[in-house]
Amino acid sequence: QQMTLLDRDWEIVQKKVFTRWMNSYAKKKGFVIDNIETDFEDGKKLVGFMEIIGGESLGRYNQNPRHKLQKIENLNIAVNYIKAKGIVLNNIGSEDIHNGNLKLIMGLIWMLILRFQVEDITEG
């Protein structure tokens, strides 16, 4: 019981920290991430975020995805870009993000922090 309460508290704190980190970049493109658990469901915000931190366009993607397949295609664009940057995503896929798997989404964001934020600090 005690451990699950600690886990939940940790999860809430991490979610806030990760959301704040992502918004420090997202605002540059004029969008806000309110909830990392649900905001990437259609892939648009994740593609936009990756374009910001990657400093390049990810190409065409569906701006108004209505069907699950279109949303997964958008997420695949972002996930494939992340992998192309040398980030290993063990057991984290487009379906997990679409389904709002918080632990895996936080794992993905942590990998992005390590790759982009920490790399910026060590190179700068």
PDB file of C-alpha atoms in Angstrom, residues 19-107:
ATOM      1  CA  THR A  19       5.019  18.381 -19.278  1.00  0.00           C
ATOM      2  CA  ARG A  20       6.800  21.567 -18.201  1.00  0.00           C
ATOM      3  CA  TRP A  21       9.966  20.538 -20.079  1.00  0.00           C
ATOM      4  CA  MET A  22       8.031  19.807 -23.264  1.00  0.00           C
ATOM      5  CA  ASN A  23       6.090  23.085 -23.030  1.00  0.00           C
ATOM      6  CA  SER A  24       9.325  25.052 -22.762  1.00  0.00           C
ATOM      7  CA  TYR A  25       9.847  23.962 -26.393  1.00  0.00           C
ATOM      8  CA  ALA A  26       6.239  23.641 -27.596  1.00  0.00           C
ATOM      9  CA  LYS A  27       5.483  27.308 -26.958  1.00  0.00           C
ATOM     10  CA  LYS A  28       8.050  28.171 -29.645  1.00  0.00           C
ATOM     11  CA  LYS A  29       5.664  26.683 -32.186  1.00  0.00           C
ATOM     12  CA  GLY A  30       2.551  28.108 -30.560  1.00  0.00           C
ATOM     13  CA  PHE A  31       1.014  25.046 -28.956  1.00  0.00           C
ATOM     14  CA  VAL A  32       0.620  23.770 -25.421  1.00  0.00           C
ATOM     15  CA  ILE A  33       0.826  20.277 -24.032  1.00  0.00           C
ATOM     16  CA  ASP A  34      -1.749  19.932 -21.269  1.00  0.00           C
ATOM     17  CA  ASN A  35      -1.582  16.203 -20.615  1.00  0.00           C
ATOM     18  CA  ILE A  36       1.239  13.961 -21.827  1.00  0.00           C
ATOM     19  CA  GLU A  37      -1.015  10.959 -21.339  1.00  0.00           C
ATOM     20  CA  THR A  38      -3.592  12.081 -23.926  1.00  0.00           C
ATOM     21  CA  ASP A  39      -2.190  14.971 -25.982  1.00  0.00           C
ATOM     22  CA  PHE A  40      -0.099  12.791 -28.306  1.00  0.00           C
ATOM     23  CA  GLU A  41      -2.968  10.443 -29.175  1.00  0.00           C
ATOM     24  CA  ASP A  42      -3.276  11.716 -32.752  1.00  0.00           C
ATOM     25  CA  GLY A  43       0.451  12.300 -33.296  1.00  0.00           C
ATOM     26  CA  LYS A  44       0.198  15.977 -34.275  1.00  0.00           C
ATOM     27  CA  LYS A  45       1.738  17.436 -31.127  1.00  0.00           C
ATOM     28  CA  LEU A  46       4.459  14.796 -30.992  1.00  0.00           C
ATOM     29  CA  VAL A  47       5.417  15.479 -34.626  1.00  0.00           C
ATOM     30  CA  GLY A  48       5.401  19.222 -33.905  1.00  0.00           C
ATOM     31  CA  PHE A  49       7.501  18.747 -30.795  1.00  0.00           C
ATOM     32  CA  MET A  50      10.043  16.603 -32.616  1.00  0.00           C
ATOM     33  CA  GLU A  51      10.323  19.228 -35.353  1.00  0.00           C
ATOM     34  CA  ILE A  52      11.155  21.824 -32.708  1.00  0.00           C
ATOM     35  CA  ILE A  53      13.782  19.889 -30.776  1.00  0.00           C
ATOM     36  CA  GLY A  54      15.179  18.239 -33.900  1.00  0.00           C
ATOM     37  CA  GLY A  55      15.396  21.537 -35.739  1.00  0.00           C
ATOM     38  CA  GLU A  56      13.984  20.154 -38.963  1.00  0.00           C
ATOM     39  CA  SER A  57      10.733  19.296 -40.691  1.00  0.00           C
ATOM     40  CA  LEU A  58       9.489  15.748 -40.417  1.00  0.00           C
ATOM     41  CA  GLY A  59       7.677  16.115 -43.730  1.00  0.00           C
ATOM     42  CA  ARG A  60       4.007  15.712 -44.422  1.00  0.00           C
ATOM     43  CA  TYR A  61       1.631  14.327 -41.852  1.00  0.00           C
ATOM     44  CA  ASN A  62      -2.118  14.317 -41.417  1.00  0.00           C
ATOM     45  CA  GLN A  63      -3.191  17.670 -39.937  1.00  0.00           C
ATOM     46  CA  ASN A  64      -6.750  16.475 -39.247  1.00  0.00           C
ATOM     47  CA  PRO A  65      -6.590  12.784 -38.420  1.00  0.00           C
ATOM     48  CA  ARG A  66     -10.039  11.340 -37.883  1.00  0.00           C
ATOM     49  CA  HIS A  67      -9.383   7.617 -37.975  1.00  0.00           C
ATOM     50  CA  LYS A  68      -7.109   5.558 -35.769  1.00  0.00           C
ATOM     51  CA  LEU A  69      -4.988   4.545 -38.766  1.00  0.00           C
ATOM     52  CA  GLN A  70      -4.285   8.206 -39.612  1.00  0.00           C
ATOM     53  CA  LYS A  71      -3.348   8.910 -36.001  1.00  0.00           C
ATOM     54  CA  ILE A  72      -1.025   5.895 -35.895  1.00  0.00           C
ATOM     55  CA  GLU A  73       0.579   7.025 -39.176  1.00  0.00           C
ATOM     56  CA  ASN A  74       1.324  10.420 -37.591  1.00  0.00           C
ATOM     57  CA  LEU A  75       2.786   8.729 -34.529  1.00  0.00           C
ATOM     58  CA  ASN A  76       4.885   6.461 -36.763  1.00  0.00           C
ATOM     59  CA  ILE A  77       6.431   9.554 -38.373  1.00  0.00           C
ATOM     60  CA  ALA A  78       7.507  10.845 -34.954  1.00  0.00           C
ATOM     61  CA  VAL A  79       8.630   7.446 -33.637  1.00  0.00           C
ATOM     62  CA  ASN A  80      10.641   6.700 -36.789  1.00  0.00           C
ATOM     63  CA  TYR A  81      12.315  10.106 -36.528  1.00  0.00           C
ATOM     64  CA  ILE A  82      13.196   9.445 -32.888  1.00  0.00           C
ATOM     65  CA  LYS A  83      14.714   6.089 -33.834  1.00  0.00           C
ATOM     66  CA  ALA A  84      16.617   7.700 -36.733  1.00  0.00           C
ATOM     67  CA  LYS A  85      18.229   9.999 -34.156  1.00  0.00           C
ATOM     68  CA  GLY A  86      19.716   6.938 -32.496  1.00  0.00           C
ATOM     69  CA  ILE A  87      17.289   6.702 -29.606  1.00  0.00           C
ATOM     70  CA  VAL A  88      16.475   3.127 -28.713  1.00  0.00           C
ATOM     71  CA  LEU A  89      12.803   2.737 -27.864  1.00  0.00           C
ATOM     72  CA  ASN A  90      12.509  -0.623 -26.169  1.00  0.00           C
ATOM     73  CA  ASN A  91       8.871  -1.692 -26.089  1.00  0.00           C
ATOM     74  CA  ILE A  92       7.578   1.820 -26.876  1.00  0.00           C
ATOM     75  CA  GLY A  93       5.538   2.076 -30.044  1.00  0.00           C
ATOM     76  CA  SER A  94       2.943   4.222 -31.741  1.00  0.00           C
ATOM     77  CA  GLU A  95       0.072   2.119 -30.374  1.00  0.00           C
ATOM     78  CA  ASP A  96       1.296   2.646 -26.805  1.00  0.00           C
ATOM     79  CA  ILE A  97       1.345   6.399 -27.291  1.00  0.00           C
ATOM     80  CA  HIS A  98      -2.046   6.375 -29.018  1.00  0.00           C
ATOM     81  CA  ASN A  99      -3.512   4.328 -26.154  1.00  0.00           C
ATOM     82  CA  GLY A 100      -2.129   6.726 -23.528  1.00  0.00           C
ATOM     83  CA  ASN A 101       0.224   4.320 -21.754  1.00  0.00           C
ATOM     84  CA  LEU A 102       1.632   6.835 -19.267  1.00  0.00           C
ATOM     85  CA  LYS A 103       4.626   4.809 -18.088  1.00  0.00           C
ATOM     86  CA  LEU A 104       5.803   4.199 -21.656  1.00  0.00           C
ATOM     87  CA  ILE A 105       5.135   7.801 -22.701  1.00  0.00           C
ATOM     88  CA  MET A 106       7.173   9.010 -19.725  1.00  0.00           C
ATOM     89  CA  GLY A 107       9.918   6.566 -20.738  1.00  0.00           C
TER      90      GLY A 107
END
